[in-house]
PDB file of C-alpha atoms in Angstrom:
ATOM      1  CA  MET O  23       9.187  11.520   9.196  1.00 51.00           C
ATOM      2  CA  GLY O  24      11.688  13.388  11.717  1.00 54.00           C
ATOM      3  CA  LYS O  25      10.196  16.492  13.045  1.00 70.00           C
ATOM      4  CA  GLN O  26      10.685  15.459  16.399  1.00 82.00           C
ATOM      5  CA  THR O  27      11.753  11.965  18.455  1.00 88.00           C
ATOM      6  CA  ILE O  28       9.593   9.167  17.978  1.00 87.00           C
ATOM      7  CA  GLY O  29       8.338   6.773  20.523  1.00 87.00           C
ATOM      8  CA  LEU O  30       8.170   9.822  23.362  1.00 91.00           C
ATOM      9  CA  GLU O  31       5.294  10.898  25.097  1.00 93.00           C
ATOM     10  CA  GLN O  32       4.344  14.719  24.253  1.00 93.00           C
ATOM     11  CA  ASP O  33       4.931  16.001  27.897  1.00 96.00           C
ATOM     12  CA  LEU O  34       8.357  13.647  27.737  1.00 95.00           C
ATOM     13  CA  TYR O  35       9.585  15.266  24.773  1.00 94.00           C
ATOM     14  CA  ASN O  36       8.597  18.586  25.907  1.00 95.00           C
ATOM     15  CA  TYR O  37      10.845  17.690  29.122  1.00 96.00           C
ATOM     16  CA  LEU O  38      13.813  16.489  26.952  1.00 96.00           C
ATOM     17  CA  LEU O  39      13.922  19.910  24.710  1.00 96.00           C
ATOM     18  CA  SER O  40      13.316  21.894  28.517  1.00 97.00           C
ATOM     19  CA  VAL O  41      16.656  20.555  29.964  1.00 98.00           C
ATOM     20  CA  SER O  42      18.402  20.028  26.808  1.00 97.00           C
ATOM     21  CA  LEU O  43      18.337  21.893  24.066  1.00 98.00           C
ATOM     22  CA  ARG O  44      20.292  25.142  23.272  1.00 98.00           C
ATOM     23  CA  GLU O  45      18.917  26.204  19.781  1.00 98.00           C
ATOM     24  CA  PRO O  46      20.288  29.496  18.422  1.00 97.00           C
ATOM     25  CA  GLU O  47      17.395  32.063  17.328  1.00 98.00           C
ATOM     26  CA  VAL O  48      18.547  31.736  13.953  1.00 98.00           C
ATOM     27  CA  LEU O  49      17.985  27.977  13.740  1.00 98.00           C
ATOM     28  CA  THR O  50      14.847  28.372  15.785  1.00 97.00           C
ATOM     29  CA  GLN O  51      13.502  31.128  13.070  1.00 98.00           C
ATOM     30  CA  LEU O  52      14.655  29.013   9.939  1.00 98.00           C
ATOM     31  CA  ARG O  53      12.761  25.760  11.617  1.00 96.00           C
ATOM     32  CA  HIS O  54       9.925  27.894  11.993  1.00 96.00           C
ATOM     33  CA  GLU O  55       9.579  28.898   8.689  1.00 97.00           C
ATOM     34  CA  THR O  56       9.943  25.700   7.126  1.00 97.00           C
ATOM     35  CA  ALA O  57       7.191  24.284   9.408  1.00 94.00           C
ATOM     36  CA  GLN O  58       4.998  26.713   7.449  1.00 95.00           C
ATOM     37  CA  LEU O  59       5.719  24.518   4.447  1.00 95.00           C
ATOM     38  CA  PRO O  60       3.394  21.525   2.567  1.00 92.00           C
ATOM     39  CA  ARG O  61       6.621  19.272   3.180  1.00 92.00           C
ATOM     40  CA  ALA O  62       7.785  20.742   6.606  1.00 93.00           C
ATOM     41  CA  ILE O  63       7.959  16.520   7.851  1.00 91.00           C
ATOM     42  CA  MET O  64      11.329  16.412   5.997  1.00 93.00           C
ATOM     43  CA  GLN O  65      12.815  18.908   8.661  1.00 94.00           C
ATOM     44  CA  ILE O  66      14.926  17.496  11.141  1.00 95.00           C
ATOM     45  CA  SER O  67      14.271  17.491  14.504  1.00 95.00           C
ATOM     46  CA  PRO O  68      15.796  20.480  16.988  1.00 96.00           C
ATOM     47  CA  GLU O  69      17.179  17.827  19.172  1.00 97.00           C
ATOM     48  CA  GLN O  70      19.245  15.979  16.189  1.00 97.00           C
ATOM     49  CA  GLY O  71      20.676  18.983  15.057  1.00 97.00           C
ATOM     50  CA  GLN O  72      22.099  19.713  18.397  1.00 98.00           C
ATOM     51  CA  PHE O  73      23.286  16.382  18.796  1.00 98.00           C
ATOM     52  CA  MET O  74      24.765  16.274  15.404  1.00 98.00           C
ATOM     53  CA  ALA O  75      26.714  19.359  16.313  1.00 98.00           C
ATOM     54  CA  LEU O  76      28.160  17.581  19.191  1.00 98.00           C
ATOM     55  CA  LEU O  77      29.378  15.029  17.163  1.00 98.00           C
ATOM     56  CA  VAL O  78      31.155  17.594  14.268  1.00 98.00           C
ATOM     57  CA  LYS O  79      32.632  19.130  17.389  1.00 98.00           C
ATOM     58  CA  THR O  80      33.579  16.273  19.004  1.00 98.00           C
ATOM     59  CA  LEU O  81      34.949  15.102  16.083  1.00 98.00           C
ATOM     60  CA  GLY O  82      36.981  18.107  15.316  1.00 98.00           C
ATOM     61  CA  ALA O  83      35.629  18.358  11.819  1.00 98.00           C
ATOM     62  CA  LYS O  84      36.417  20.842   9.502  1.00 98.00           C
ATOM     63  CA  LYS O  85      35.275  19.341   6.218  1.00 98.00           C
ATOM     64  CA  THR O  86      31.769  17.561   5.686  1.00 98.00           C
ATOM     65  CA  LEU O  87      28.842  16.914   3.573  1.00 98.00           C
ATOM     66  CA  ASP O  88      25.450  17.341   3.715  1.00 98.00           C
ATOM     67  CA  ILE O  89      23.794  15.004   1.414  1.00 98.00           C
ATOM     68  CA  GLY O  90      20.133  16.214   1.257  1.00 98.00           C
ATOM     69  CA  VAL O  91      19.938  19.915   2.195  1.00 98.00           C
ATOM     70  CA  PHE O  92      16.047  20.611   2.306  1.00 97.00           C
ATOM     71  CA  THR O  93      15.420  24.036   3.459  1.00 98.00           C
ATOM     72  CA  GLY O  94      19.215  24.276   5.211  1.00 98.00           C
ATOM     73  CA  TYR O  95      19.040  23.380   8.652  1.00 98.00           C
ATOM     74  CA  SER O  96      21.538  20.480   8.972  1.00 98.00           C
ATOM     75  CA  SER O  97      23.549  22.436   6.741  1.00 98.00           C
ATOM     76  CA  LEU O  98      23.279  25.497   9.184  1.00 98.00           C
ATOM     77  CA  VAL O  99      23.561  23.640  12.425  1.00 98.00           C
ATOM     78  CA  VAL O 100      26.968  22.150  11.353  1.00 98.00           C
ATOM     79  CA  ALA O 101      28.181  24.962   9.890  1.00 98.00           C
ATOM     80  CA  LEU O 102      27.684  26.865  13.321  1.00 98.00           C
ATOM     81  CA  ALA O 103      29.558  24.136  15.029  1.00 98.00           C
ATOM     82  CA  LEU O 104      32.703  24.115  12.547  1.00 98.00           C
ATOM     83  CA  PRO O 105      35.763  26.339  12.859  1.00 98.00           C
ATOM     84  CA  ALA O 106      35.737  29.126  11.290  1.00 97.00           C
ATOM     85  CA  ASP O 107      37.786  27.735   8.016  1.00 98.00           C
ATOM     86  CA  GLY O 108      35.383  24.740   7.771  1.00 98.00           C
ATOM     87  CA  LYS O 109      33.446  23.738   4.842  1.00 98.00           C
ATOM     88  CA  ILE O 110      30.460  21.740   3.865  1.00 98.00           C
ATOM     89  CA  VAL O 111      30.035  20.625   0.382  1.00 98.00           C
ATOM     90  CA  ALA O 112      25.797  20.604   0.751  1.00 98.00           C
ATOM     91  CA  CYS O 113      24.162  18.433  -2.052  1.00 98.00           C
ATOM     92  CA  ASP O 114      21.207  19.009  -3.402  1.00 98.00           C
ATOM     93  CA  VAL O 115      18.328  19.276  -6.461  1.00 98.00           C
ATOM     94  CA  SER O 116      15.941  22.024  -5.283  1.00 97.00           C
ATOM     95  CA  GLU O 117      16.820  25.987  -6.131  1.00 97.00           C
ATOM     96  CA  GLU O 118      13.237  26.340  -4.025  1.00 97.00           C
ATOM     97  CA  TYR O 119      13.772  25.023  -1.007  1.00 97.00           C
ATOM     98  CA  THR O 120      17.662  25.349  -0.521  1.00 98.00           C
ATOM     99  CA  SER O 121      16.941  29.390  -1.635  1.00 98.00           C
ATOM    100  CA  ILE O 122      15.228  29.384   2.181  1.00 98.00           C
ATOM    101  CA  GLY O 123      18.435  28.150   3.693  1.00 98.00           C
ATOM    102  CA  ARG O 124      20.325  30.636   2.024  1.00 98.00           C
ATOM    103  CA  ARG O 125      18.919  33.238   3.628  1.00 98.00           C
ATOM    104  CA  TYR O 126      19.171  32.168   6.867  1.00 98.00           C
ATOM    105  CA  TRP O 127      22.854  31.137   6.412  1.00 98.00           C
ATOM    106  CA  GLN O 128      23.614  34.678   5.255  1.00 98.00           C
ATOM    107  CA  GLN O 129      21.893  36.002   8.648  1.00 98.00           C
ATOM    108  CA  ALA O 130      24.317  33.818  10.670  1.00 98.00           C
ATOM    109  CA  GLY O 131      27.547  34.729   8.667  1.00 98.00           C
ATOM    110  CA  ILE O 132      27.990  30.991   7.939  1.00 98.00           C
ATOM    111  CA  ALA O 133      27.140  31.188   4.043  1.00 98.00           C
ATOM    112  CA  ASP O 134      30.869  31.206   2.898  1.00 98.00           C
ATOM    113  CA  LYS O 135      31.530  27.589   4.851  1.00 98.00           C
ATOM    114  CA  ILE O 136      28.757  26.371   2.836  1.00 98.00           C
ATOM    115  CA  ASP O 137      29.459  25.108  -0.828  1.00 98.00           C
ATOM    116  CA  LEU O 138      25.835  24.200  -2.277  1.00 98.00           C
ATOM    117  CA  ARG O 139      25.777  22.337  -5.248  1.00 98.00           C
ATOM    118  CA  ILE O 140      22.715  22.191  -7.136  1.00 98.00           C
ATOM    119  CA  ALA O 141      22.600  18.949  -8.941  1.00 98.00           C
ATOM    120  CA  PRO O 142      21.842  15.034  -8.204  1.00 98.00           C
ATOM    121  CA  ALA O 143      23.524  14.232  -5.267  1.00 98.00           C
ATOM    122  CA  LEU O 144      25.615  10.977  -6.749  1.00 98.00           C
ATOM    123  CA  GLU O 145      26.664  13.305  -9.574  1.00 98.00           C
ATOM    124  CA  THR O 146      28.422  15.816  -6.968  1.00 98.00           C
ATOM    125  CA  LEU O 147      30.021  13.107  -5.011  1.00 98.00           C
ATOM    126  CA  ASP O 148      31.232  11.361  -7.770  1.00 98.00           C
ATOM    127  CA  GLN O 149      33.089  14.295  -9.096  1.00 98.00           C
ATOM    128  CA  LEU O 150      34.584  14.786  -5.730  1.00 98.00           C
ATOM    129  CA  LEU O 151      35.807  11.573  -6.017  1.00 98.00           C
ATOM    130  CA  ALA O 152      37.150  12.611  -9.457  1.00 98.00           C
ATOM    131  CA  ALA O 153      38.746  15.065  -7.895  1.00 98.00           C
ATOM    132  CA  GLY O 154      40.849  13.418  -5.882  1.00 98.00           C
ATOM    133  CA  GLU O 155      39.377  13.914  -2.446  1.00 98.00           C
ATOM    134  CA  GLY O 156      38.671  10.227  -1.574  1.00 98.00           C
ATOM    135  CA  GLU O 157      39.081  10.218   2.352  1.00 98.00           C
ATOM    136  CA  THR O 158      39.342  13.838   3.084  1.00 98.00           C
ATOM    137  CA  PHE O 159      35.951  14.619   4.920  1.00 98.00           C
ATOM    138  CA  ASP O 160      35.123  14.237   8.209  1.00 98.00           C
ATOM    139  CA  PHE O 161      31.689  13.515   8.489  1.00 99.00           C
ATOM    140  CA  ALA O 162      28.590  13.099   6.486  1.00 98.00           C
ATOM    141  CA  PHE O 163      24.928  13.104   6.949  1.00 98.00           C
ATOM    142  CA  ILE O 164      22.882  11.588   4.979  1.00 98.00           C
ATOM    143  CA  ASP O 165      19.018  12.456   4.223  1.00 97.00           C
ATOM    144  CA  ALA O 166      18.017  12.258   0.478  1.00 96.00           C
ATOM    145  CA  ASP O 167      15.752  10.221  -1.432  1.00 94.00           C
ATOM    146  CA  LYS O 168      16.037   6.903   0.287  1.00 92.00           C
ATOM    147  CA  GLY O 169      16.062   5.098  -2.548  1.00 92.00           C
ATOM    148  CA  ASN O 170      19.784   6.248  -3.058  1.00 96.00           C
ATOM    149  CA  TYR O 171      20.948   5.627   0.471  1.00 97.00           C
ATOM    150  CA  GLU O 172      23.022   2.993  -0.477  1.00 97.00           C
ATOM    151  CA  ASN O 173      24.588   4.879  -3.247  1.00 98.00           C
ATOM    152  CA  TYR O 174      25.212   7.964  -0.680  1.00 98.00           C
ATOM    153  CA  TYR O 175      26.769   5.777   1.541  1.00 98.00           C
ATOM    154  CA  GLU O 176      28.991   3.788  -0.581  1.00 98.00           C
ATOM    155  CA  ARG O 177      30.211   7.450  -1.905  1.00 98.00           C
ATOM    156  CA  SER O 178      30.787   9.104   1.432  1.00 98.00           C
ATOM    157  CA  LEU O 179      32.618   6.118   2.964  1.00 98.00           C
ATOM    158  CA  GLN O 180      34.959   6.766  -0.035  1.00 98.00           C
ATOM    159  CA  LEU O 181      35.302  10.134   0.837  1.00 98.00           C
ATOM    160  CA  ILE O 182      35.361  10.179   4.630  1.00 98.00           C
ATOM    161  CA  ARG O 183      38.510   9.483   6.267  1.00 98.00           C
ATOM    162  CA  PRO O 184      39.389   6.521   8.340  1.00 98.00           C
ATOM    163  CA  GLY O 185      38.123   7.628  11.925  1.00 98.00           C
ATOM    164  CA  GLY O 186      35.408  10.049  10.240  1.00 98.00           C
ATOM    165  CA  LEU O 187      31.721   9.645  10.625  1.00 98.00           C
ATOM    166  CA  ILE O 188      28.454   8.969   8.474  1.00 98.00           C
ATOM    167  CA  ALA O 189      25.241   9.755   9.850  1.00 98.00           C
ATOM    168  CA  VAL O 190      22.188   8.497   8.423  1.00 98.00           C
ATOM    169  CA  ASP O 191      18.715   9.850   8.985  1.00 97.00           C
ATOM    170  CA  ASN O 192      15.295   7.986   9.118  1.00 96.00           C
ATOM    171  CA  VAL O 193      16.609   4.623   9.703  1.00 97.00           C
ATOM    172  CA  LEU O 194      13.661   3.839  11.829  1.00 96.00           C
ATOM    173  CA  TRP O 195      11.286   5.208   8.771  1.00 96.00           C
ATOM    174  CA  SER O 196       8.582   6.037  11.315  1.00 94.00           C
ATOM    175  CA  GLY O 197       8.399   2.629  12.940  1.00 95.00           C
ATOM    176  CA  LYS O 198       7.214   0.919   9.696  1.00 96.00           C
ATOM    177  CA  VAL O 199      10.592  -1.169   8.982  1.00 97.00           C
ATOM    178  CA  ALA O 200       9.619  -3.128  12.600  1.00 96.00           C
ATOM    179  CA  ASP O 201       5.865  -3.633  10.924  1.00 96.00           C
ATOM    180  CA  THR O 202       5.762  -6.951   9.098  1.00 95.00           C
ATOM    181  CA  GLU O 203       2.693  -6.080   7.679  1.00 96.00           C
ATOM    182  CA  VAL O 204       4.387  -2.921   6.066  1.00 97.00           C
ATOM    183  CA  GLN O 205       5.731  -4.316   2.523  1.00 97.00           C
ATOM    184  CA  ASP O 206       5.639  -1.251   0.487  1.00 95.00           C
ATOM    185  CA  ASN O 207       8.841  -0.766  -1.705  1.00 95.00           C
ATOM    186  CA  GLN O 208      10.352   2.380   0.135  1.00 94.00           C
ATOM    187  CA  THR O 209      10.370   0.615   3.432  1.00 96.00           C
ATOM    188  CA  LYS O 210      11.679  -2.690   2.115  1.00 96.00           C
ATOM    189  CA  LYS O 211      14.679  -0.858   0.768  1.00 95.00           C
ATOM    190  CA  MET O 212      15.102   0.938   4.662  1.00 97.00           C
ATOM    191  CA  ARG O 213      15.155  -2.838   5.881  1.00 97.00           C
ATOM    192  CA  ALA O 214      17.701  -3.834   3.488  1.00 97.00           C
ATOM    193  CA  PHE O 215      19.547  -0.506   3.839  1.00 98.00           C
ATOM    194  CA  ASN O 216      19.567  -1.027   7.827  1.00 98.00           C
ATOM    195  CA  GLN O 217      20.646  -5.198   7.192  1.00 98.00           C
ATOM    196  CA  LYS O 218      23.551  -4.040   5.034  1.00 98.00           C
ATOM    197  CA  LEU O 219      25.211  -1.427   7.486  1.00 98.00           C
ATOM    198  CA  HIS O 220      24.327  -3.756  10.236  1.00 98.00           C
ATOM    199  CA  GLN O 221      26.620  -6.497   8.710  1.00 98.00           C
ATOM    200  CA  ASP O 222      29.447  -4.254   7.431  1.00 98.00           C
ATOM    201  CA  SER O 223      32.828  -4.716   8.930  1.00 98.00           C
ATOM    202  CA  ARG O 224      34.469  -1.854   7.312  1.00 98.00           C
ATOM    203  CA  VAL O 225      32.771   0.280  10.126  1.00 98.00           C
ATOM    204  CA  ASP O 226      31.726   0.591  13.729  1.00 98.00           C
ATOM    205  CA  LEU O 227      27.948   1.374  14.084  1.00 98.00           C
ATOM    206  CA  SER O 228      25.389   2.472  16.774  1.00 98.00           C
ATOM    207  CA  LEU O 229      22.047   3.091  15.482  1.00 98.00           C
ATOM    208  CA  VAL O 230      20.695   6.068  17.844  1.00 97.00           C
ATOM    209  CA  PRO O 231      16.754   6.509  18.796  1.00 96.00           C
ATOM    210  CA  ILE O 232      16.777  10.059  18.037  1.00 96.00           C
ATOM    211  CA  ALA O 233      14.062  11.809  15.994  1.00 95.00           C
ATOM    212  CA  ASP O 234      13.305   9.023  13.219  1.00 95.00           C
ATOM    213  CA  GLY O 235      16.403   7.039  13.998  1.00 96.00           C
ATOM    214  CA  LEU O 236      19.909   8.268  13.349  1.00 97.00           C
ATOM    215  CA  THR O 237      22.560   5.490  12.161  1.00 98.00           C
ATOM    216  CA  LEU O 238      26.086   6.604  12.879  1.00 98.00           C
ATOM    217  CA  VAL O 239      29.013   4.736  11.080  1.00 98.00           C
ATOM    218  CA  ARG O 240      32.180   5.201  12.026  1.00 98.00           C
ATOM    219  CA  LYS O 241      35.015   4.475   9.067  1.00 98.00           C
ATOM    220  CA  ILE O 242      37.553   2.096  10.463  1.00 98.00           C
TER     221      ILE O 242
END
């Protein structure tokens, strides 16, 4: 769904990478290993990862959420952008996939920044709220099961501080959201989610056509 920016011809996409991508070797290695997996399509694109790192640095973020870890690229790229005392609460249910990420986090020397919670993400987010951590996070990245996007968004909005940023992946859904002939359940849920964010007066919003579509919302 998001291994490279959709809608670009291959030559133009290659040019984009050639003049903008500054991917550390450890991220390249992780991306290449992930590409060999049956579910490699779940990997975020390198240009999206770099964009997220830039956002995190611009925010001056120190405390972030990663909802949907897969093999750990998003956690790693954000951890590398955080200061030495930065922390990520990373949510996933797969020991198998996250074990790949752990190896690279160790290799990059940032494993101490990542608090990996193997449990349903809603449980972890609710635990954070119950522990009084509302409005203490600077940034959240949502890239987990699409049926729960609205729930993840609402929890994240409570956990993010005013002025903090939430980035939501796959909102263009391989272009299916714009195709009226596509009426499967997941596509309809993504359309409804996009409409919800468009009308949400609690946030500032921009849908960025990078990778498979990345909606950015700033909590007012």
